[in-house]
Structure formats: C-alpha cells, structure tokens
Coordinates of N, CA and C in Angstrom, one line a residue:
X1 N 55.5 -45.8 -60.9 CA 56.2 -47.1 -61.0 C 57.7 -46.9 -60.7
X2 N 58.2 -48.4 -60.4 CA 59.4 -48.3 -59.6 C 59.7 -47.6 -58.3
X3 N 58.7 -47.6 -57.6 CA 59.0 -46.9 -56.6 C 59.2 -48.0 -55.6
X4 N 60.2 -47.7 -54.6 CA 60.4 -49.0 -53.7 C 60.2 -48.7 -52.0
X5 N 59.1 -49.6 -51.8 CA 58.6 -49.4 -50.6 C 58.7 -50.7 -49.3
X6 N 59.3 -49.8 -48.2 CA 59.9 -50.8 -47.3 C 58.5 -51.4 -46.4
X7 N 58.5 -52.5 -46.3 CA 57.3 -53.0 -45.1 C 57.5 -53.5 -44.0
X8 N 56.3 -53.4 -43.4 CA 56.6 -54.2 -41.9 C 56.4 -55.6 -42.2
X9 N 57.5 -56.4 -41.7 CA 57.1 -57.9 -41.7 C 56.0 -58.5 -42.0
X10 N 54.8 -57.6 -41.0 CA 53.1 -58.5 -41.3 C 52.8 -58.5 -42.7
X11 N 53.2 -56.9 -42.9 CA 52.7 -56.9 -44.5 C 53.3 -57.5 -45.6
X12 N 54.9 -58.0 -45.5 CA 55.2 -58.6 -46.3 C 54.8 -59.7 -45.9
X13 N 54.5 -60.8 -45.5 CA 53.9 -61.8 -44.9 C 52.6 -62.0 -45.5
X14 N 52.1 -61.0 -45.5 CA 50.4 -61.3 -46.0 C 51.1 -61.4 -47.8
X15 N 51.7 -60.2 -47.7 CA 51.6 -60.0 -49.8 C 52.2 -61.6 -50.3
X16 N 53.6 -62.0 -49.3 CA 54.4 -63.0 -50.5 C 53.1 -64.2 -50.3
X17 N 52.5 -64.6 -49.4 CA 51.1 -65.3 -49.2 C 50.5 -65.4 -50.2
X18 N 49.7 -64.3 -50.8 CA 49.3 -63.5 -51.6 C 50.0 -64.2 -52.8
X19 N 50.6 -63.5 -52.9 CA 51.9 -64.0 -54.2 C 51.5 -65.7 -54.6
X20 N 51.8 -66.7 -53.4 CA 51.9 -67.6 -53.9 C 50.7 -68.1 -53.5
X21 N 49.6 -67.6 -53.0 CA 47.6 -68.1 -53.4 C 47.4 -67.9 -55.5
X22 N 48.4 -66.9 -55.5 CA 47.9 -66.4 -56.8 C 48.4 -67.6 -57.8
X23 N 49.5 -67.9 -57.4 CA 50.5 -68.8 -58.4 C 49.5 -70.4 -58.3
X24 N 49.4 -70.6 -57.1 CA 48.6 -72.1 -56.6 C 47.3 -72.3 -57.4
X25 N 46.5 -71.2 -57.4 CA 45.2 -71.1 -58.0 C 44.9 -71.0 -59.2
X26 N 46.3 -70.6 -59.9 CA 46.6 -70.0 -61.2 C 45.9 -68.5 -62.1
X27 N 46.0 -68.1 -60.8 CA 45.6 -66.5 -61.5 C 43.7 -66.0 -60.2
X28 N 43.0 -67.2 -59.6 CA 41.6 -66.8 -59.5 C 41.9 -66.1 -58.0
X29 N 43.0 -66.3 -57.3 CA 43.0 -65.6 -56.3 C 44.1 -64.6 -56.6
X30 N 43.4 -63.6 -56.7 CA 44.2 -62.3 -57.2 C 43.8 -61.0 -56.2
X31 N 45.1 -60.7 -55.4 CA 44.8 -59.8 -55.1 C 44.7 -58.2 -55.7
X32 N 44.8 -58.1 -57.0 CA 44.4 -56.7 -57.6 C 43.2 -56.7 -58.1
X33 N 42.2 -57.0 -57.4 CA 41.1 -57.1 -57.5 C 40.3 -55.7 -57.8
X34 N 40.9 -55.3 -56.8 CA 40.3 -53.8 -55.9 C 39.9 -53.2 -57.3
X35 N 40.5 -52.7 -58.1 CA 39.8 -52.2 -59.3 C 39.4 -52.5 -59.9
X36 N 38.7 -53.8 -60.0 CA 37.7 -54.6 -60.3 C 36.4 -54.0 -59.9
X37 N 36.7 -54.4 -58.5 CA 35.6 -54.4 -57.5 C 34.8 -52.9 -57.6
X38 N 35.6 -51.7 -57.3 CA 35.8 -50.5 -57.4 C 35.0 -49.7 -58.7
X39 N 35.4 -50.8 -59.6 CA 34.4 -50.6 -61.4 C 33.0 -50.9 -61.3
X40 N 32.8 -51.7 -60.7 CA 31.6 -52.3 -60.4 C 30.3 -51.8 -59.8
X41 N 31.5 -51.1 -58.7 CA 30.4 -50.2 -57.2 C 31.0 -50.9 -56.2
X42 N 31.2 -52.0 -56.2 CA 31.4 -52.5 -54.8 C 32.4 -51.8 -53.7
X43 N 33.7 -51.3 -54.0 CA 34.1 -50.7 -53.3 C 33.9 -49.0 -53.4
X44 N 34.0 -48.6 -53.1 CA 34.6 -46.9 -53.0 C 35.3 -46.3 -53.4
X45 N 34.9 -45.9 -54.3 CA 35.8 -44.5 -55.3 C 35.9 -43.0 -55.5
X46 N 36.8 -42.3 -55.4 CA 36.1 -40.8 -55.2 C 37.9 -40.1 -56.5
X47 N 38.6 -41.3 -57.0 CA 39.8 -41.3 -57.7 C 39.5 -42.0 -58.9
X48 N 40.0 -41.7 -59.8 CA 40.5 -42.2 -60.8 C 40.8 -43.9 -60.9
X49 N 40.7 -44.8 -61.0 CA 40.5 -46.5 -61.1 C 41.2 -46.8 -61.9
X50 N 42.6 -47.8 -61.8 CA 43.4 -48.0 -62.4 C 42.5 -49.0 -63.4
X51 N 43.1 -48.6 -64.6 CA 42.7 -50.4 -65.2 C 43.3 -51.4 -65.1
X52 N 42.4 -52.4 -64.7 CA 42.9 -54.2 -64.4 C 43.7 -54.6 -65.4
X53 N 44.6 -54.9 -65.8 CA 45.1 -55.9 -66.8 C 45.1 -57.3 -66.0
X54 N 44.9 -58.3 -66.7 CA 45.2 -59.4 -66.5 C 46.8 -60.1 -66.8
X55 N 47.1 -60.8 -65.8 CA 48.4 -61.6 -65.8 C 49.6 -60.2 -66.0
X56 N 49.3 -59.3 -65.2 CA 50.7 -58.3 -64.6 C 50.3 -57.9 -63.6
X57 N 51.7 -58.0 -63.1 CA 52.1 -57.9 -61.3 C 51.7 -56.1 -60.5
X58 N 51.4 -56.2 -60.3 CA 51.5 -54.6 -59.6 C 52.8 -54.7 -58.6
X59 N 53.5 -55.2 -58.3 CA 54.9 -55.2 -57.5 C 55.3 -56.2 -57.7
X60 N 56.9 -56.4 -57.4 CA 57.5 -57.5 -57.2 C 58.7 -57.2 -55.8
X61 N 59.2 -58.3 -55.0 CA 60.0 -58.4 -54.2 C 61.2 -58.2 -54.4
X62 N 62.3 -57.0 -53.9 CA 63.6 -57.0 -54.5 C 63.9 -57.2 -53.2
X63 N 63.9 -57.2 -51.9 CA 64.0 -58.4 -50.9 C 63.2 -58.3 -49.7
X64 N 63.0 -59.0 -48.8 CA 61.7 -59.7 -47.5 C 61.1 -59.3 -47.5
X65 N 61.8 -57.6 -47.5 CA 61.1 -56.3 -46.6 C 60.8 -55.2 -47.1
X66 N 60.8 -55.2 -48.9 CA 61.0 -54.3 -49.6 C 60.3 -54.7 -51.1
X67 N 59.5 -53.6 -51.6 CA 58.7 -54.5 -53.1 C 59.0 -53.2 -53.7
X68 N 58.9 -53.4 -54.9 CA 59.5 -52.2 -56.0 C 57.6 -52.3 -57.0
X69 N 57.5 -51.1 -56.7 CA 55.6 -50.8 -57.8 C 56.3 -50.7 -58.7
X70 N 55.4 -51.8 -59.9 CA 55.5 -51.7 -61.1 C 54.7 -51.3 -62.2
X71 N 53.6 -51.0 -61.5 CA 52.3 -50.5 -62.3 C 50.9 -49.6 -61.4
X72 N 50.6 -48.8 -61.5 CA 49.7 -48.4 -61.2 C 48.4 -49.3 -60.9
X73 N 48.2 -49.8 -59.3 CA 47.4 -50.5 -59.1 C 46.5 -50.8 -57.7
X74 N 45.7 -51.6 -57.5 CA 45.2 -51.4 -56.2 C 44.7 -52.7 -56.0
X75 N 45.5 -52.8 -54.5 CA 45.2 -54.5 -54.5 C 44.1 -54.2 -53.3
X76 N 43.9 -55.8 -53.1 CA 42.7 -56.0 -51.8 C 43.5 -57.4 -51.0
X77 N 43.7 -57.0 -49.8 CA 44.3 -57.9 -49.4 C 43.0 -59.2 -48.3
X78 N 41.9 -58.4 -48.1 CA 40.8 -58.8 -47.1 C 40.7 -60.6 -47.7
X79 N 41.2 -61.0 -48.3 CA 40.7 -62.4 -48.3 C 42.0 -63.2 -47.8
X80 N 42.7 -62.5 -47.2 CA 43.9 -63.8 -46.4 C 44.2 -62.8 -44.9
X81 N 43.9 -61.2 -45.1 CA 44.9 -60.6 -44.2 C 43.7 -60.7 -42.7
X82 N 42.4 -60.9 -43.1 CA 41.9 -61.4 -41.4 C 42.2 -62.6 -41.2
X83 N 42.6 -63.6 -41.6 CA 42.9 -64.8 -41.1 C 44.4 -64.6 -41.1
X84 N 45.4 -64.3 -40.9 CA 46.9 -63.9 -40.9 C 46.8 -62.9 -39.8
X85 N 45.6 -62.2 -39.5 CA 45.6 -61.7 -38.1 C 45.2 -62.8 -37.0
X86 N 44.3 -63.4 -37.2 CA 43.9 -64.0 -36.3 C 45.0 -65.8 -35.8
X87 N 45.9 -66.0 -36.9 CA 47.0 -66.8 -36.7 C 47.6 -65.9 -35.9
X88 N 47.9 -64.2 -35.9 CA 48.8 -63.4 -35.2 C 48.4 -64.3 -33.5
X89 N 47.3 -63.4 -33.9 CA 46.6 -63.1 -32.0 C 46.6 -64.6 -31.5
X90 N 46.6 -65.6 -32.4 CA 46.3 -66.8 -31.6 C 47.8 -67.5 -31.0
X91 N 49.2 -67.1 -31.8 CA 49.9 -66.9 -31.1 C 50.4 -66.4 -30.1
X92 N 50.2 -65.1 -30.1 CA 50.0 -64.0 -28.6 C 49.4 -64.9 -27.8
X93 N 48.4 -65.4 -27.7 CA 47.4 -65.6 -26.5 C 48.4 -67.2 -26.3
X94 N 49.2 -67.8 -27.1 CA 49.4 -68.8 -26.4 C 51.0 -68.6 -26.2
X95 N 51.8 -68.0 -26.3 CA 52.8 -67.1 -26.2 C 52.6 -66.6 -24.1
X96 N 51.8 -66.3 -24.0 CA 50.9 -65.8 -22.5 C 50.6 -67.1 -22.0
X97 N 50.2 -68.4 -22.4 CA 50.0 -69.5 -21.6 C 48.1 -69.8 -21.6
X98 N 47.7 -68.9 -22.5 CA 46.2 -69.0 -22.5 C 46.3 -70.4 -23.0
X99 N 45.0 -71.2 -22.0 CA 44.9 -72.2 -22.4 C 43.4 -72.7 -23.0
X100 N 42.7 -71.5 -23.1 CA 41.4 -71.5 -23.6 C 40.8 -70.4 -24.2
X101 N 40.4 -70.0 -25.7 CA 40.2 -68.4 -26.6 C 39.5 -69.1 -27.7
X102 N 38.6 -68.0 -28.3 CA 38.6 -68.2 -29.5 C 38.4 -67.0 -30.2
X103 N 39.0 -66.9 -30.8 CA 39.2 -65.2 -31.9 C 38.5 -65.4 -33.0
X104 N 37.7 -63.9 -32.9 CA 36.8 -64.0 -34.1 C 36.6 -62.3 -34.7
X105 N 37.6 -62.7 -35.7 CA 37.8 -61.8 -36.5 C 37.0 -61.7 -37.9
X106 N 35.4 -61.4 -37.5 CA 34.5 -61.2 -38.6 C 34.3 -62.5 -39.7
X107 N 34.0 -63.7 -38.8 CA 34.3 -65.1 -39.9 C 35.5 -65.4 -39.7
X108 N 36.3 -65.3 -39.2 CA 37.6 -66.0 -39.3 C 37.9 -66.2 -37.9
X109 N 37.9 -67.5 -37.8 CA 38.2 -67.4 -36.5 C 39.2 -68.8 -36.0
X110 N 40.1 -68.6 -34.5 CA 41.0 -68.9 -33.9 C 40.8 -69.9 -32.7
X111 N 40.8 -71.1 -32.8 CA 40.5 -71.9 -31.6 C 41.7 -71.8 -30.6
X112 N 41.9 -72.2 -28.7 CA 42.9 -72.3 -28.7 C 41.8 -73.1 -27.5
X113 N 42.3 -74.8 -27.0 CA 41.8 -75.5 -26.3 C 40.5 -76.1 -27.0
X114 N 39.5 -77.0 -26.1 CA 38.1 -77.5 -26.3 C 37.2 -76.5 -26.1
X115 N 36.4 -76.5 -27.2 CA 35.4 -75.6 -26.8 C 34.1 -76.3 -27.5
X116 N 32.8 -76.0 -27.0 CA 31.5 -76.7 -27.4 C 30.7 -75.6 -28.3
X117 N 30.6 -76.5 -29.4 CA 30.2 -75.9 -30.7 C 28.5 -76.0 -31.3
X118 N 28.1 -74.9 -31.0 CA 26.1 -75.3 -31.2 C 25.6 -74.8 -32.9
X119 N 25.6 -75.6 -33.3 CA 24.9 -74.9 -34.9 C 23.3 -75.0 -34.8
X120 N 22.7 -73.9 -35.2 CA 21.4 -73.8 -34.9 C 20.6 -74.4 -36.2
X121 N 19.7 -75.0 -35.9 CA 18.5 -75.7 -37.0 C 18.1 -74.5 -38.0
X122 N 18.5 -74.1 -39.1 CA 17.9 -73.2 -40.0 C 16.3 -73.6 -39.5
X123 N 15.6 -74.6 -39.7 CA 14.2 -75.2 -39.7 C 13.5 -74.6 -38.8
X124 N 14.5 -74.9 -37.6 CA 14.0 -74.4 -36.5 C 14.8 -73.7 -35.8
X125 N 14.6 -72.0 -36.1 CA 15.4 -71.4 -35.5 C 15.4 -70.8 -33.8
X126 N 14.6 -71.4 -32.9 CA 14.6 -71.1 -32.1 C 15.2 -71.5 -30.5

C-alpha cells in the first residue's frame, strides 16, 4: 500500500471510467471483482487471493497519470477495457479516412459507415 504508480493514458482512461461506472451504478459495477471471481474458480489462481471488502477503494488518483495503491487488491477491468479498445481503433481507422470497418473485439464491436446486418432465425437456423 501507498505505492504510486505512473500509467499510460489508456490505462488511466479505462480506470477513472471505471471509477465513475462504479459511483453511477452505486457500487454493482465494481471493478475489484477479480477476487471475487478468483474465490469462486472462475478466474485463475496459483497466489494467495486478497479479501474483497466491500465499499473500499483499491487506489485512488493523486493526478491523470498517477494512482497511489491503497489496499491489497485485484481488479478486473474486461467489462469496459474491450469496448475502450475498440472506441481506440475506430478512431484510428477514421483518423486514416476509412470510410467503411467494423471492429470486433470479441462482442464489442465498432461500426464505421452502412453496413447490412443479418440476424439468423434461432427457429430456423439454416
């Protein structure tokens, strides 16, 4: 704890996001999940598993580009940081003048122009 660690823009970008899904939702989108999940089986463990407390922060912002750890903890950022990639790239591609993409980053995905959309008949799947 107290250790202060400098980031790259993306990653501050995704966490203060983060920060304020958690405050919007009031607590159900939490990124310290991870040792939740981790308790459970769902994720992978081969360490020691912090315990979850509820309503404390694992870091806080002492400025843009810089968060100070406050507790021993392990977040999961996978529920905003593929779609914050794919806002990235859909930039890029129109940054280049692409006038037609669609990015698909495992479910999350990035229109850029018209494109024709087929949903298949569960009923009839053929």
């Amino acid at each position: 704890t107290g250790t202060c660690l400098q980031l790259h823009p993306h990653t501050a970008a995704v966490l203060q996001t983060a920060l304020q899904l958690q405050q919007q939702t009031g607590g159900i989108f939490d990124l310290r999940v991870a040792s939740r999940l981790a308790r459970l089986g769902l994720l992978p463990s081969q360490t020691r598993v912090p315990q979850y407390v509820p309503d404390q922060q694992a870091f806080r912002f002492v400025d843009d580009l810089c968060i100070e750890k406050l507790r021993d903890d392990w977040l999961d950022v996978g529920g905003i940081a593929k779609g914050y990639a794919v806002d990235q790239a859909t930039k890029v591609l129109k940054n280049f003048a692409v006038q037609r993409a669609c990015i698909n980053a495992g479910g999350d995905l990035g229109v850029i122009g018209e494109h024709t959309i087929s949903i298949r008949d569960p009923q009839f799947p053929t």
